[in-house]
Amino acid sequence: MLTKRIIPCLDVDKGRVVKGVNFVNLRDAGDPVLLAQFYDMQGADELVFLDITATSDNRQIMTDVVKKVSSSLFIPFTVGGGIRSIADMKLMLLSGADKVAINTSAINNPQLITDGANILGSQCIVVAIDVKRKNNTWEVYINGGRKRTGIDAAEWAKKVVSFGAGEILLTSMDRDGTKDGYDVELTKTISQIVSIPVIASGGAGTLDDFKNIFENGNADGALAASLFHFGELSINQVKKYLQDKKIPIRISN
Protein backbone atom coordinates (compact mmCIF):
# COMPACT_ATOMS: atom_id res chain seq x y z
CA MET A 1 0.00 0.00 0.00
CA LEU A 2 1.33 3.43 -0.92
CA THR A 3 2.06 5.71 2.01
CA LYS A 4 0.05 8.89 2.37
CA ARG A 5 1.88 12.21 2.05
CA ILE A 6 1.88 15.25 4.32
CA ILE A 7 2.73 18.33 2.27
CA PRO A 8 3.25 21.85 3.62
CA CYS A 9 2.55 24.65 1.14
CA LEU A 10 4.35 27.96 0.77
CA ASP A 11 2.06 30.58 -0.78
CA VAL A 12 4.55 33.27 -1.76
CA ASP A 13 3.87 36.93 -2.54
CA LYS A 14 6.67 39.47 -3.04
CA GLY A 15 9.22 37.01 -1.71
CA ARG A 16 7.39 36.27 1.56
CA VAL A 17 5.19 33.38 2.62
CA VAL A 18 1.62 34.58 3.18
CA LYS A 19 -1.63 32.96 4.21
CA GLY A 20 -5.23 34.14 4.21
CA VAL A 21 -8.76 32.80 4.35
CA ASN A 22 -10.70 31.91 1.18
CA PHE A 23 -7.78 33.29 -0.87
CA VAL A 24 -8.04 36.83 0.63
CA ASN A 25 -6.90 38.83 3.70
CA LEU A 26 -3.33 37.65 3.45
CA ARG A 27 -0.96 37.92 6.41
CA ASP A 28 2.78 37.35 6.59
CA ALA A 29 3.90 33.86 7.59
CA GLY A 30 7.67 34.07 7.23
CA ASP A 31 10.69 33.60 5.02
CA PRO A 32 10.26 30.85 2.39
CA VAL A 33 13.82 29.54 2.66
CA LEU A 34 13.73 29.23 6.45
CA LEU A 35 10.30 27.61 6.37
CA ALA A 36 11.41 25.17 3.67
CA GLN A 37 14.41 24.12 5.76
CA PHE A 38 12.21 23.75 8.82
CA TYR A 39 9.69 21.51 7.04
CA ASP A 40 12.43 19.41 5.49
CA MET A 41 13.90 18.76 8.94
CA GLN A 42 10.45 18.05 10.37
CA GLY A 43 9.90 15.17 7.97
CA ALA A 44 7.57 16.62 5.34
CA ASP A 45 7.12 14.25 2.42
CA GLU A 46 7.11 17.03 -0.17
CA LEU A 47 6.94 20.81 -0.38
CA VAL A 48 4.72 22.93 -2.63
CA PHE A 49 5.73 26.50 -3.56
CA LEU A 50 3.08 28.68 -5.20
CA ASP A 51 3.84 32.20 -6.42
CA ILE A 52 0.24 33.28 -5.89
CA THR A 53 0.32 36.61 -7.75
CA ALA A 54 2.51 35.72 -10.75
CA THR A 55 -0.49 34.96 -12.96
CA SER A 56 -2.71 37.85 -11.86
CA ASP A 57 0.24 40.28 -12.10
CA ASN A 58 1.15 38.82 -15.52
CA ARG A 59 4.77 38.27 -14.56
CA GLN A 60 7.28 35.45 -14.38
CA ILE A 61 7.66 33.36 -11.26
CA MET A 62 10.41 34.46 -8.84
CA THR A 63 13.19 32.18 -10.04
CA ASP A 64 15.74 33.49 -7.54
CA VAL A 65 13.49 32.56 -4.62
CA VAL A 66 12.77 29.13 -6.13
CA LYS A 67 16.52 28.47 -6.44
CA LYS A 68 17.15 29.50 -2.83
CA VAL A 69 14.37 27.28 -1.54
CA SER A 70 15.33 24.26 -3.65
CA SER A 71 18.98 24.48 -2.59
CA SER A 72 17.93 23.91 1.02
CA LEU A 73 15.69 20.90 0.35
CA PHE A 74 16.17 17.13 0.20
CA ILE A 75 12.50 16.30 -0.45
CA PRO A 76 10.44 16.52 -3.65
CA PHE A 77 9.61 20.11 -4.54
CA THR A 78 6.65 21.32 -6.64
CA VAL A 79 6.57 24.87 -8.00
CA GLY A 80 3.60 26.72 -9.47
CA GLY A 81 2.39 30.21 -10.35
CA GLY A 82 2.82 32.04 -13.63
CA ILE A 83 3.99 28.97 -15.60
CA ARG A 84 2.73 29.47 -19.13
CA SER A 85 5.02 27.50 -21.44
CA ILE A 86 7.34 24.52 -21.77
CA ALA A 87 10.23 26.98 -21.44
CA ASP A 88 8.83 28.12 -18.09
CA MET A 89 8.52 24.51 -16.96
CA LYS A 90 12.10 23.73 -17.98
CA LEU A 91 13.33 26.84 -16.16
CA MET A 92 11.63 25.73 -12.94
CA LEU A 93 13.08 22.24 -13.21
CA LEU A 94 16.52 23.70 -13.85
CA SER A 95 16.00 25.95 -10.82
CA GLY A 96 15.52 22.89 -8.62
CA ALA A 97 11.86 21.92 -8.87
CA ASP A 98 10.94 18.26 -9.24
CA LYS A 99 7.42 19.00 -10.47
CA VAL A 100 5.57 21.99 -11.89
CA ALA A 101 1.98 22.95 -11.08
CA ILE A 102 -0.20 24.71 -13.63
CA ASN A 103 -3.72 26.02 -13.22
CA THR A 104 -4.74 29.05 -15.29
CA SER A 105 -2.44 28.12 -18.17
CA ALA A 106 -3.88 24.58 -18.19
CA ILE A 107 -7.38 25.98 -18.67
CA ASN A 108 -6.27 28.53 -21.26
CA ASN A 109 -4.08 26.07 -23.15
CA PRO A 110 -4.81 22.39 -22.36
CA GLN A 111 -2.20 21.37 -24.94
CA LEU A 112 0.40 22.57 -22.43
CA ILE A 113 -0.48 19.61 -20.19
CA THR A 114 0.06 17.15 -23.03
CA ASP A 115 3.24 18.80 -24.28
CA GLY A 116 4.64 18.98 -20.77
CA ALA A 117 3.89 15.31 -20.14
CA ASN A 118 5.39 14.26 -23.49
CA ILE A 119 8.54 16.35 -23.16
CA LEU A 120 9.23 16.26 -19.43
CA GLY A 121 7.28 13.21 -18.29
CA SER A 122 3.81 13.09 -16.78
CA GLN A 123 5.29 12.65 -13.30
CA CYS A 124 6.47 16.28 -13.55
CA ILE A 125 3.07 17.75 -14.43
CA VAL A 126 0.70 18.67 -11.60
CA VAL A 127 -2.58 20.32 -12.52
CA ALA A 128 -3.85 22.54 -9.72
CA ILE A 129 -7.63 22.82 -9.61
CA ASP A 130 -9.12 25.58 -7.43
CA VAL A 131 -12.85 25.18 -6.91
CA LYS A 132 -15.89 26.64 -5.18
CA ARG A 133 -19.05 24.73 -4.43
CA LYS A 134 -21.92 25.51 -6.78
CA ASN A 135 -25.11 23.78 -5.65
CA ASN A 136 -24.27 20.07 -5.78
CA THR A 137 -21.16 20.48 -7.93
CA TRP A 138 -17.95 22.51 -7.91
CA GLU A 139 -16.84 25.23 -10.34
CA VAL A 140 -13.23 25.75 -11.37
CA TYR A 141 -11.63 29.15 -10.72
CA ILE A 142 -8.42 30.58 -12.21
CA ASN A 143 -6.15 33.63 -11.80
CA GLY A 144 -5.48 32.86 -8.14
CA GLY A 145 -9.16 32.32 -7.43
CA ARG A 146 -10.16 35.65 -8.95
CA LYS A 147 -11.94 34.44 -12.08
CA ARG A 148 -14.80 31.99 -12.60
CA THR A 149 -14.60 29.61 -15.55
CA GLY A 150 -18.03 27.98 -15.60
CA ILE A 151 -16.20 24.64 -15.85
CA ASP A 152 -17.32 21.70 -13.73
CA ALA A 153 -14.46 20.42 -11.56
CA ALA A 154 -15.24 16.73 -12.07
CA GLU A 155 -15.35 17.09 -15.85
CA TRP A 156 -12.13 19.08 -15.85
CA ALA A 157 -10.38 16.52 -13.62
CA LYS A 158 -11.22 13.73 -16.07
CA LYS A 159 -9.92 15.82 -18.95
CA VAL A 160 -6.57 16.66 -17.33
CA VAL A 161 -5.95 12.94 -16.84
CA SER A 162 -6.65 12.30 -20.52
CA PHE A 163 -4.31 15.15 -21.42
CA GLY A 164 -1.45 13.50 -19.51
CA ALA A 165 -1.31 15.12 -16.05
CA GLY A 166 0.50 13.06 -13.43
CA GLU A 167 -1.18 14.49 -10.35
CA ILE A 168 -4.01 16.80 -9.26
CA LEU A 169 -3.67 19.42 -6.54
CA LEU A 170 -7.29 19.98 -5.53
CA THR A 171 -8.10 23.07 -3.45
CA SER A 172 -11.45 23.88 -1.92
CA MET A 173 -11.59 27.68 -1.92
CA ASP A 174 -14.58 27.48 0.43
CA ARG A 175 -12.43 25.75 3.04
CA ASP A 176 -9.12 27.55 2.38
CA GLY A 177 -7.67 28.88 5.63
CA THR A 178 -10.86 28.22 7.60
CA LYS A 179 -9.56 25.21 9.56
CA ASP A 180 -13.04 23.71 9.26
CA GLY A 181 -11.71 20.49 7.76
CA TYR A 182 -11.01 19.38 4.22
CA ASP A 183 -13.92 19.06 1.80
CA VAL A 184 -14.17 15.29 1.99
CA GLU A 185 -17.06 15.04 -0.46
CA LEU A 186 -15.18 17.04 -3.09
CA THR A 187 -11.97 15.07 -2.68
CA LYS A 188 -13.72 11.70 -2.74
CA THR A 189 -15.72 12.69 -5.82
CA ILE A 190 -12.60 13.61 -7.77
CA SER A 191 -10.46 10.74 -6.44
CA GLN A 192 -13.01 8.17 -7.54
CA ILE A 193 -13.14 9.33 -11.15
CA VAL A 194 -9.42 9.76 -11.87
CA SER A 195 -6.55 7.30 -12.06
CA ILE A 196 -3.82 9.66 -10.82
CA PRO A 197 -2.96 10.84 -7.28
CA VAL A 198 -5.09 13.60 -5.77
CA ILE A 199 -3.67 15.99 -3.18
CA ALA A 200 -6.34 17.55 -0.97
CA SER A 201 -5.95 21.21 -0.01
CA GLY A 202 -7.99 23.71 1.98
CA GLY A 203 -9.35 23.47 5.49
CA ALA A 204 -6.92 21.46 7.63
CA GLY A 205 -7.54 22.36 11.27
CA THR A 206 -7.20 19.27 13.47
CA LEU A 207 -5.40 15.95 13.56
CA ASP A 208 -8.66 14.21 12.79
CA ASP A 209 -9.05 16.25 9.58
CA PHE A 210 -5.99 14.48 8.16
CA LYS A 211 -7.32 11.06 9.14
CA ASN A 212 -10.70 11.90 7.64
CA ILE A 213 -9.39 13.06 4.28
CA PHE A 214 -7.31 9.90 3.89
CA GLU A 215 -9.90 7.40 5.14
CA ASN A 216 -13.05 8.97 3.72
CA GLY A 217 -11.82 11.32 1.01
CA ASN A 218 -9.46 8.81 -0.66
CA ALA A 219 -6.76 11.48 -0.90
CA ASP A 220 -3.19 10.43 -1.69
CA GLY A 221 -1.73 13.47 0.05
CA ALA A 222 -2.88 16.24 2.35
CA LEU A 223 -1.60 19.77 1.91
CA ALA A 224 -1.67 22.33 4.72
CA ALA A 225 -0.30 25.82 5.25
CA SER A 226 -1.38 28.07 8.12
CA LEU A 227 -1.75 25.14 10.49
CA PHE A 228 1.96 24.43 10.13
CA HIS A 229 3.21 27.98 9.54
CA PHE A 230 1.81 29.29 12.80
CA GLY A 231 2.81 26.28 14.89
CA GLU A 232 -0.66 24.95 15.72
CA LEU A 233 0.40 21.46 14.69
CA SER A 234 3.73 20.00 13.62
CA ILE A 235 4.27 17.57 10.77
CA ASN A 236 5.67 15.10 13.28
CA GLN A 237 2.50 15.32 15.40
CA VAL A 238 0.32 14.70 12.37
CA LYS A 239 2.37 11.71 11.22
CA LYS A 240 2.50 10.05 14.64
CA TYR A 241 -1.25 10.50 15.00
CA LEU A 242 -1.88 8.94 11.59
CA GLN A 243 0.50 6.09 12.35
CA ASP A 244 -1.43 5.38 15.56
CA LYS A 245 -4.62 5.30 13.49
CA LYS A 246 -3.09 2.66 11.17
CA ILE A 247 -2.88 4.97 8.19
CA PRO A 248 0.22 4.19 6.10
CA ILE A 249 2.64 7.07 6.56
CA ARG A 250 6.41 7.57 6.34
CA ILE A 251 7.98 8.39 9.69
CA SER A 252 11.52 9.81 9.73
CA ASN A 253 13.95 8.36 12.20
Short mmCIF file of the C-alpha atoms (twelve columns), coordinates in Angstrom:
data_MODEL
# 
_entry.id   MODEL 
# 
loop_
_atom_site.group_PDB 
_atom_site.id 
_atom_site.type_symbol 
_atom_site.label_atom_id 
_atom_site.label_alt_id 
_atom_site.label_comp_id 
_atom_site.label_asym_id 
_atom_site.label_seq_id 
_atom_site.Cartn_x 
_atom_site.Cartn_y 
_atom_site.Cartn_z 
_atom_site.pdbx_PDB_model_num 
ATOM 1   C CA . MET A 1   0.000   0.000  0.000   1 
ATOM 2   C CA . LEU A 2   1.334   3.432  -0.922  1 
ATOM 3   C CA . THR A 3   2.057   5.707  2.009   1 
ATOM 4   C CA . LYS A 4   0.051   8.891  2.369   1 
ATOM 5   C CA . ARG A 5   1.876   12.210 2.050   1 
ATOM 6   C CA . ILE A 6   1.885   15.252 4.316   1 
ATOM 7   C CA . ILE A 7   2.732   18.334 2.269   1 
ATOM 8   C CA . PRO A 8   3.245   21.854 3.617   1 
ATOM 9   C CA . CYS A 9   2.550   24.653 1.144   1 
ATOM 10  C CA . LEU A 10  4.347   27.962 0.770   1 
ATOM 11  C CA . ASP A 11  2.058   30.580 -0.783  1 
ATOM 12  C CA . VAL A 12  4.552   33.273 -1.762  1 
ATOM 13  C CA . ASP A 13  3.874   36.932 -2.537  1 
ATOM 14  C CA . LYS A 14  6.665   39.471 -3.045  1 
ATOM 15  C CA . GLY A 15  9.215   37.007 -1.711  1 
ATOM 16  C CA . ARG A 16  7.393   36.274 1.564   1 
ATOM 17  C CA . VAL A 17  5.187   33.381 2.617   1 
ATOM 18  C CA . VAL A 18  1.621   34.579 3.185   1 
ATOM 19  C CA . LYS A 19  -1.633  32.959 4.206   1 
ATOM 20  C CA . GLY A 20  -5.233  34.138 4.208   1 
ATOM 21  C CA . VAL A 21  -8.763  32.801 4.353   1 
ATOM 22  C CA . ASN A 22  -10.698 31.906 1.184   1 
ATOM 23  C CA . PHE A 23  -7.778  33.291 -0.873  1 
ATOM 24  C CA . VAL A 24  -8.040  36.829 0.629   1 
ATOM 25  C CA . ASN A 25  -6.901  38.835 3.701   1 
ATOM 26  C CA . LEU A 26  -3.328  37.648 3.451   1 
ATOM 27  C CA . ARG A 27  -0.961  37.917 6.407   1 
ATOM 28  C CA . ASP A 28  2.781   37.355 6.592   1 
ATOM 29  C CA . ALA A 29  3.901   33.859 7.592   1 
ATOM 30  C CA . GLY A 30  7.667   34.069 7.227   1 
ATOM 31  C CA . ASP A 31  10.685  33.599 5.022   1 
ATOM 32  C CA . PRO A 32  10.256  30.851 2.394   1 
ATOM 33  C CA . VAL A 33  13.820  29.543 2.664   1 
ATOM 34  C CA . LEU A 34  13.734  29.227 6.450   1 
ATOM 35  C CA . LEU A 35  10.295  27.605 6.375   1 
ATOM 36  C CA . ALA A 36  11.405  25.170 3.672   1 
ATOM 37  C CA . GLN A 37  14.413  24.121 5.759   1 
ATOM 38  C CA . PHE A 38  12.205  23.746 8.821   1 
ATOM 39  C CA . TYR A 39  9.693   21.510 7.044   1 
ATOM 40  C CA . ASP A 40  12.433  19.409 5.490   1 
ATOM 41  C CA . MET A 41  13.903  18.756 8.936   1 
ATOM 42  C CA . GLN A 42  10.445  18.050 10.374  1 
ATOM 43  C CA . GLY A 43  9.901   15.173 7.966   1 
ATOM 44  C CA . ALA A 44  7.572   16.624 5.336   1 
ATOM 45  C CA . ASP A 45  7.117   14.252 2.422   1 
ATOM 46  C CA . GLU A 46  7.113   17.032 -0.167  1 
ATOM 47  C CA . LEU A 47  6.937   20.813 -0.378  1 
ATOM 48  C CA . VAL A 48  4.725   22.927 -2.635  1 
ATOM 49  C CA . PHE A 49  5.730   26.498 -3.557  1 
ATOM 50  C CA . LEU A 50  3.081   28.678 -5.202  1 
ATOM 51  C CA . ASP A 51  3.838   32.199 -6.424  1 
ATOM 52  C CA . ILE A 52  0.244   33.279 -5.892  1 
ATOM 53  C CA . THR A 53  0.317   36.614 -7.752  1 
ATOM 54  C CA . ALA A 54  2.513   35.721 -10.750 1 
ATOM 55  C CA . THR A 55  -0.488  34.964 -12.962 1 
ATOM 56  C CA . SER A 56  -2.712  37.846 -11.856 1 
ATOM 57  C CA . ASP A 57  0.237   40.277 -12.102 1 
ATOM 58  C CA . ASN A 58  1.146   38.824 -15.515 1 
ATOM 59  C CA . ARG A 59  4.766   38.275 -14.559 1 
ATOM 60  C CA . GLN A 60  7.278   35.454 -14.380 1 
ATOM 61  C CA . ILE A 61  7.659   33.357 -11.265 1 
ATOM 62  C CA . MET A 62  10.410  34.463 -8.837  1 
ATOM 63  C CA . THR A 63  13.194  32.183 -10.040 1 
ATOM 64  C CA . ASP A 64  15.735  33.492 -7.537  1 
ATOM 65  C CA . VAL A 65  13.487  32.558 -4.616  1 
ATOM 66  C CA . VAL A 66  12.773  29.134 -6.129  1 
ATOM 67  C CA . LYS A 67  16.517  28.472 -6.437  1 
ATOM 68  C CA . LYS A 68  17.152  29.496 -2.833  1 
ATOM 69  C CA . VAL A 69  14.369  27.283 -1.540  1 
ATOM 70  C CA . SER A 70  15.333  24.263 -3.651  1 
ATOM 71  C CA . SER A 71  18.976  24.475 -2.593  1 
ATOM 72  C CA . SER A 72  17.929  23.910 1.021   1 
ATOM 73  C CA . LEU A 73  15.692  20.898 0.354   1 
ATOM 74  C CA . PHE A 74  16.168  17.135 0.205   1 
ATOM 75  C CA . ILE A 75  12.499  16.296 -0.449  1 
ATOM 76  C CA . PRO A 76  10.436  16.523 -3.654  1 
ATOM 77  C CA . PHE A 77  9.608   20.110 -4.542  1 
ATOM 78  C CA . THR A 78  6.648   21.317 -6.638  1 
ATOM 79  C CA . VAL A 79  6.573   24.873 -7.997  1 
ATOM 80  C CA . GLY A 80  3.597   26.721 -9.475  1 
ATOM 81  C CA . GLY A 81  2.387   30.205 -10.352 1 
ATOM 82  C CA . GLY A 82  2.818   32.036 -13.632 1 
ATOM 83  C CA . ILE A 83  3.991   28.974 -15.596 1 
ATOM 84  C CA . ARG A 84  2.727   29.475 -19.135 1 
ATOM 85  C CA . SER A 85  5.019   27.496 -21.438 1 
ATOM 86  C CA . ILE A 86  7.340   24.521 -21.766 1 
ATOM 87  C CA . ALA A 87  10.232  26.983 -21.443 1 
ATOM 88  C CA . ASP A 88  8.832   28.118 -18.089 1 
ATOM 89  C CA . MET A 89  8.524   24.507 -16.965 1 
ATOM 90  C CA . LYS A 90  12.099  23.733 -17.977 1 
ATOM 91  C CA . LEU A 91  13.327  26.841 -16.162 1 
ATOM 92  C CA . MET A 92  11.627  25.734 -12.937 1 
ATOM 93  C CA . LEU A 93  13.082  22.241 -13.208 1 
ATOM 94  C CA . LEU A 94  16.523  23.702 -13.854 1 
ATOM 95  C CA . SER A 95  16.000  25.947 -10.816 1 
ATOM 96  C CA . GLY A 96  15.524  22.892 -8.617  1 
ATOM 97  C CA . ALA A 97  11.856  21.918 -8.871  1 
ATOM 98  C CA . ASP A 98  10.943  18.260 -9.243  1 
ATOM 99  C CA . LYS A 99  7.421   19.000 -10.471 1 
ATOM 100 C CA . VAL A 100 5.569   21.991 -11.886 1 
ATOM 101 C CA . ALA A 101 1.984   22.952 -11.083 1 
ATOM 102 C CA . ILE A 102 -0.201  24.707 -13.632 1 
ATOM 103 C CA . ASN A 103 -3.717  26.017 -13.215 1 
ATOM 104 C CA . THR A 104 -4.744  29.052 -15.286 1 
ATOM 105 C CA . SER A 105 -2.444  28.120 -18.167 1 
ATOM 106 C CA . ALA A 106 -3.877  24.583 -18.192 1 
ATOM 107 C CA . ILE A 107 -7.382  25.980 -18.666 1 
ATOM 108 C CA . ASN A 108 -6.274  28.526 -21.262 1 
ATOM 109 C CA . ASN A 109 -4.078  26.071 -23.151 1 
ATOM 110 C CA . PRO A 110 -4.808  22.391 -22.356 1 
ATOM 111 C CA . GLN A 111 -2.197  21.368 -24.935 1 
ATOM 112 C CA . LEU A 112 0.397   22.569 -22.434 1 
ATOM 113 C CA . ILE A 113 -0.483  19.609 -20.187 1 
ATOM 114 C CA . THR A 114 0.063   17.145 -23.029 1 
ATOM 115 C CA . ASP A 115 3.237   18.804 -24.283 1 
ATOM 116 C CA . GLY A 116 4.640   18.982 -20.767 1 
ATOM 117 C CA . ALA A 117 3.894   15.309 -20.140 1 
ATOM 118 C CA . ASN A 118 5.395   14.259 -23.491 1 
ATOM 119 C CA . ILE A 119 8.542   16.352 -23.161 1 
ATOM 120 C CA . LEU A 120 9.227   16.260 -19.426 1 
ATOM 121 C CA . GLY A 121 7.279   13.207 -18.286 1 
ATOM 122 C CA . SER A 122 3.810   13.085 -16.783 1 
ATOM 123 C CA . GLN A 123 5.294   12.653 -13.297 1 
ATOM 124 C CA . CYS A 124 6.469   16.280 -13.553 1 
ATOM 125 C CA . ILE A 125 3.068   17.747 -14.425 1 
ATOM 126 C CA . VAL A 126 0.702   18.669 -11.599 1 
ATOM 127 C CA . VAL A 127 -2.581  20.318 -12.522 1 
ATOM 128 C CA . ALA A 128 -3.847  22.538 -9.722  1 
ATOM 129 C CA . ILE A 129 -7.633  22.822 -9.610  1 
ATOM 130 C CA . ASP A 130 -9.118  25.581 -7.433  1 
ATOM 131 C CA . VAL A 131 -12.852 25.182 -6.915  1 
ATOM 132 C CA . LYS A 132 -15.891 26.641 -5.182  1 
ATOM 133 C CA . ARG A 133 -19.053 24.734 -4.430  1 
ATOM 134 C CA . LYS A 134 -21.921 25.506 -6.783  1 
ATOM 135 C CA . ASN A 135 -25.115 23.778 -5.649  1 
ATOM 136 C CA . ASN A 136 -24.274 20.071 -5.783  1 
ATOM 137 C CA . THR A 137 -21.164 20.476 -7.932  1 
ATOM 138 C CA . TRP A 138 -17.951 22.508 -7.914  1 
ATOM 139 C CA . GLU A 139 -16.844 25.230 -10.336 1 
ATOM 140 C CA . VAL A 140 -13.226 25.751 -11.374 1 
ATOM 141 C CA . TYR A 141 -11.629 29.153 -10.725 1 
ATOM 142 C CA . ILE A 142 -8.419  30.580 -12.208 1 
ATOM 143 C CA . ASN A 143 -6.154  33.626 -11.802 1 
ATOM 144 C CA . GLY A 144 -5.479  32.862 -8.139  1 
ATOM 145 C CA . GLY A 145 -9.157  32.324 -7.434  1 
ATOM 146 C CA . ARG A 146 -10.164 35.654 -8.947  1 
ATOM 147 C CA . LYS A 147 -11.941 34.439 -12.082 1 
ATOM 148 C CA . ARG A 148 -14.796 31.988 -12.599 1 
ATOM 149 C CA . THR A 149 -14.597 29.613 -15.553 1 
ATOM 150 C CA . GLY A 150 -18.029 27.985 -15.600 1 
ATOM 151 C CA . ILE A 151 -16.195 24.644 -15.855 1 
ATOM 152 C CA . ASP A 152 -17.321 21.703 -13.727 1 
ATOM 153 C CA . ALA A 153 -14.462 20.419 -11.557 1 
ATOM 154 C CA . ALA A 154 -15.244 16.729 -12.073 1 
ATOM 155 C CA . GLU A 155 -15.352 17.087 -15.846 1 
ATOM 156 C CA . TRP A 156 -12.133 19.084 -15.847 1 
ATOM 157 C CA . ALA A 157 -10.385 16.518 -13.620 1 
ATOM 158 C CA . LYS A 158 -11.219 13.727 -16.073 1 
ATOM 159 C CA . LYS A 159 -9.918  15.822 -18.949 1 
ATOM 160 C CA . VAL A 160 -6.574  16.658 -17.331 1 
ATOM 161 C CA . VAL A 161 -5.950  12.938 -16.844 1 
ATOM 162 C CA . SER A 162 -6.649  12.297 -20.517 1 
ATOM 163 C CA . PHE A 163 -4.307  15.155 -21.422 1 
ATOM 164 C CA . GLY A 164 -1.446  13.500 -19.506 1 
ATOM 165 C CA . ALA A 165 -1.310  15.115 -16.048 1 
ATOM 166 C CA . GLY A 166 0.495   13.056 -13.428 1 
ATOM 167 C CA . GLU A 167 -1.176  14.490 -10.351 1 
ATOM 168 C CA . ILE A 168 -4.008  16.801 -9.262  1 
ATOM 169 C CA . LEU A 169 -3.674  19.419 -6.538  1 
ATOM 170 C CA . LEU A 170 -7.292  19.980 -5.532  1 
ATOM 171 C CA . THR A 171 -8.098  23.069 -3.451  1 
ATOM 172 C CA . SER A 172 -11.452 23.879 -1.921  1 
ATOM 173 C CA . MET A 173 -11.587 27.677 -1.917  1 
ATOM 174 C CA . ASP A 174 -14.583 27.485 0.425   1 
ATOM 175 C CA . ARG A 175 -12.435 25.751 3.039   1 
ATOM 176 C CA . ASP A 176 -9.124  27.546 2.380   1 
ATOM 177 C CA . GLY A 177 -7.667  28.882 5.634   1 
ATOM 178 C CA . THR A 178 -10.857 28.223 7.601   1 
ATOM 179 C CA . LYS A 179 -9.556  25.206 9.558   1 
ATOM 180 C CA . ASP A 180 -13.040 23.715 9.261   1 
ATOM 181 C CA . GLY A 181 -11.706 20.486 7.765   1 
ATOM 182 C CA . TYR A 182 -11.011 19.381 4.216   1 
ATOM 183 C CA . ASP A 183 -13.921 19.063 1.796   1 
ATOM 184 C CA . VAL A 184 -14.170 15.291 1.993   1 
ATOM 185 C CA . GLU A 185 -17.058 15.036 -0.459  1 
ATOM 186 C CA . LEU A 186 -15.183 17.039 -3.086  1 
ATOM 187 C CA . THR A 187 -11.970 15.067 -2.684  1 
ATOM 188 C CA . LYS A 188 -13.718 11.702 -2.739  1 
ATOM 189 C CA . THR A 189 -15.722 12.692 -5.821  1 
ATOM 190 C CA . ILE A 190 -12.596 13.609 -7.768  1 
ATOM 191 C CA . SER A 191 -10.459 10.737 -6.440  1 
ATOM 192 C CA . GLN A 192 -13.012 8.171  -7.535  1 
ATOM 193 C CA . ILE A 193 -13.142 9.334  -11.145 1 
ATOM 194 C CA . VAL A 194 -9.418  9.762  -11.871 1 
ATOM 195 C CA . SER A 195 -6.551  7.305  -12.059 1 
ATOM 196 C CA . ILE A 196 -3.818  9.661  -10.818 1 
ATOM 197 C CA . PRO A 197 -2.965  10.842 -7.276  1 
ATOM 198 C CA . VAL A 198 -5.094  13.600 -5.770  1 
ATOM 199 C CA . ILE A 199 -3.674  15.991 -3.182  1 
ATOM 200 C CA . ALA A 200 -6.339  17.551 -0.969  1 
ATOM 201 C CA . SER A 201 -5.952  21.206 -0.010  1 
ATOM 202 C CA . GLY A 202 -7.990  23.710 1.977   1 
ATOM 203 C CA . GLY A 203 -9.352  23.466 5.493   1 
ATOM 204 C CA . ALA A 204 -6.922  21.456 7.633   1 
ATOM 205 C CA . GLY A 205 -7.540  22.365 11.268  1 
ATOM 206 C CA . THR A 206 -7.201  19.274 13.469  1 
ATOM 207 C CA . LEU A 207 -5.400  15.950 13.562  1 
ATOM 208 C CA . ASP A 208 -8.664  14.212 12.788  1 
ATOM 209 C CA . ASP A 209 -9.048  16.253 9.583   1 
ATOM 210 C CA . PHE A 210 -5.991  14.483 8.165   1 
ATOM 211 C CA . LYS A 211 -7.322  11.056 9.136   1 
ATOM 212 C CA . ASN A 212 -10.704 11.903 7.640   1 
ATOM 213 C CA . ILE A 213 -9.386  13.058 4.278   1 
ATOM 214 C CA . PHE A 214 -7.314  9.896  3.890   1 
ATOM 215 C CA . GLU A 215 -9.902  7.403  5.140   1 
ATOM 216 C CA . ASN A 216 -13.050 8.973  3.722   1 
ATOM 217 C CA . GLY A 217 -11.817 11.323 1.005   1 
ATOM 218 C CA . ASN A 218 -9.463  8.811  -0.656  1 
ATOM 219 C CA . ALA A 219 -6.757  11.479 -0.896  1 
ATOM 220 C CA . ASP A 220 -3.195  10.433 -1.693  1 
ATOM 221 C CA . GLY A 221 -1.728  13.469 0.046   1 
ATOM 222 C CA . ALA A 222 -2.878  16.239 2.350   1 
ATOM 223 C CA . LEU A 223 -1.605  19.772 1.910   1 
ATOM 224 C CA . ALA A 224 -1.673  22.328 4.717   1 
ATOM 225 C CA . ALA A 225 -0.298  25.816 5.246   1 
ATOM 226 C CA . SER A 226 -1.376  28.068 8.121   1 
ATOM 227 C CA . LEU A 227 -1.754  25.144 10.495  1 
ATOM 228 C CA . PHE A 228 1.959   24.427 10.126  1 
ATOM 229 C CA . HIS A 229 3.211   27.977 9.544   1 
ATOM 230 C CA . PHE A 230 1.809   29.295 12.802  1 
ATOM 231 C CA . GLY A 231 2.806   26.279 14.890  1 
ATOM 232 C CA . GLU A 232 -0.655  24.945 15.719  1 
ATOM 233 C CA . LEU A 233 0.403   21.457 14.692  1 
ATOM 234 C CA . SER A 234 3.726   20.003 13.620  1 
ATOM 235 C CA . ILE A 235 4.270   17.572 10.774  1 
ATOM 236 C CA . ASN A 236 5.666   15.100 13.275  1 
ATOM 237 C CA . GLN A 237 2.505   15.316 15.402  1 
ATOM 238 C CA . VAL A 238 0.317   14.695 12.372  1 
ATOM 239 C CA . LYS A 239 2.365   11.715 11.223  1 
ATOM 240 C CA . LYS A 240 2.503   10.050 14.635  1 
ATOM 241 C CA . TYR A 241 -1.255  10.500 15.001  1 
ATOM 242 C CA . LEU A 242 -1.878  8.944  11.592  1 
ATOM 243 C CA . GLN A 243 0.504   6.088  12.352  1 
ATOM 244 C CA . ASP A 244 -1.427  5.381  15.560  1 
ATOM 245 C CA . LYS A 245 -4.623  5.299  13.490  1 
ATOM 246 C CA . LYS A 246 -3.087  2.663  11.172  1 
ATOM 247 C CA . ILE A 247 -2.882  4.972  8.187   1 
ATOM 248 C CA . PRO A 248 0.220   4.188  6.096   1 
ATOM 249 C CA . ILE A 249 2.642   7.069  6.558   1 
ATOM 250 C CA . ARG A 250 6.407   7.568  6.339   1 
ATOM 251 C CA . ILE A 251 7.984   8.388  9.692   1 
ATOM 252 C CA . SER A 252 11.517  9.815  9.726   1 
ATOM 253 C CA . ASN A 253 13.953  8.363  12.200  1 
# 
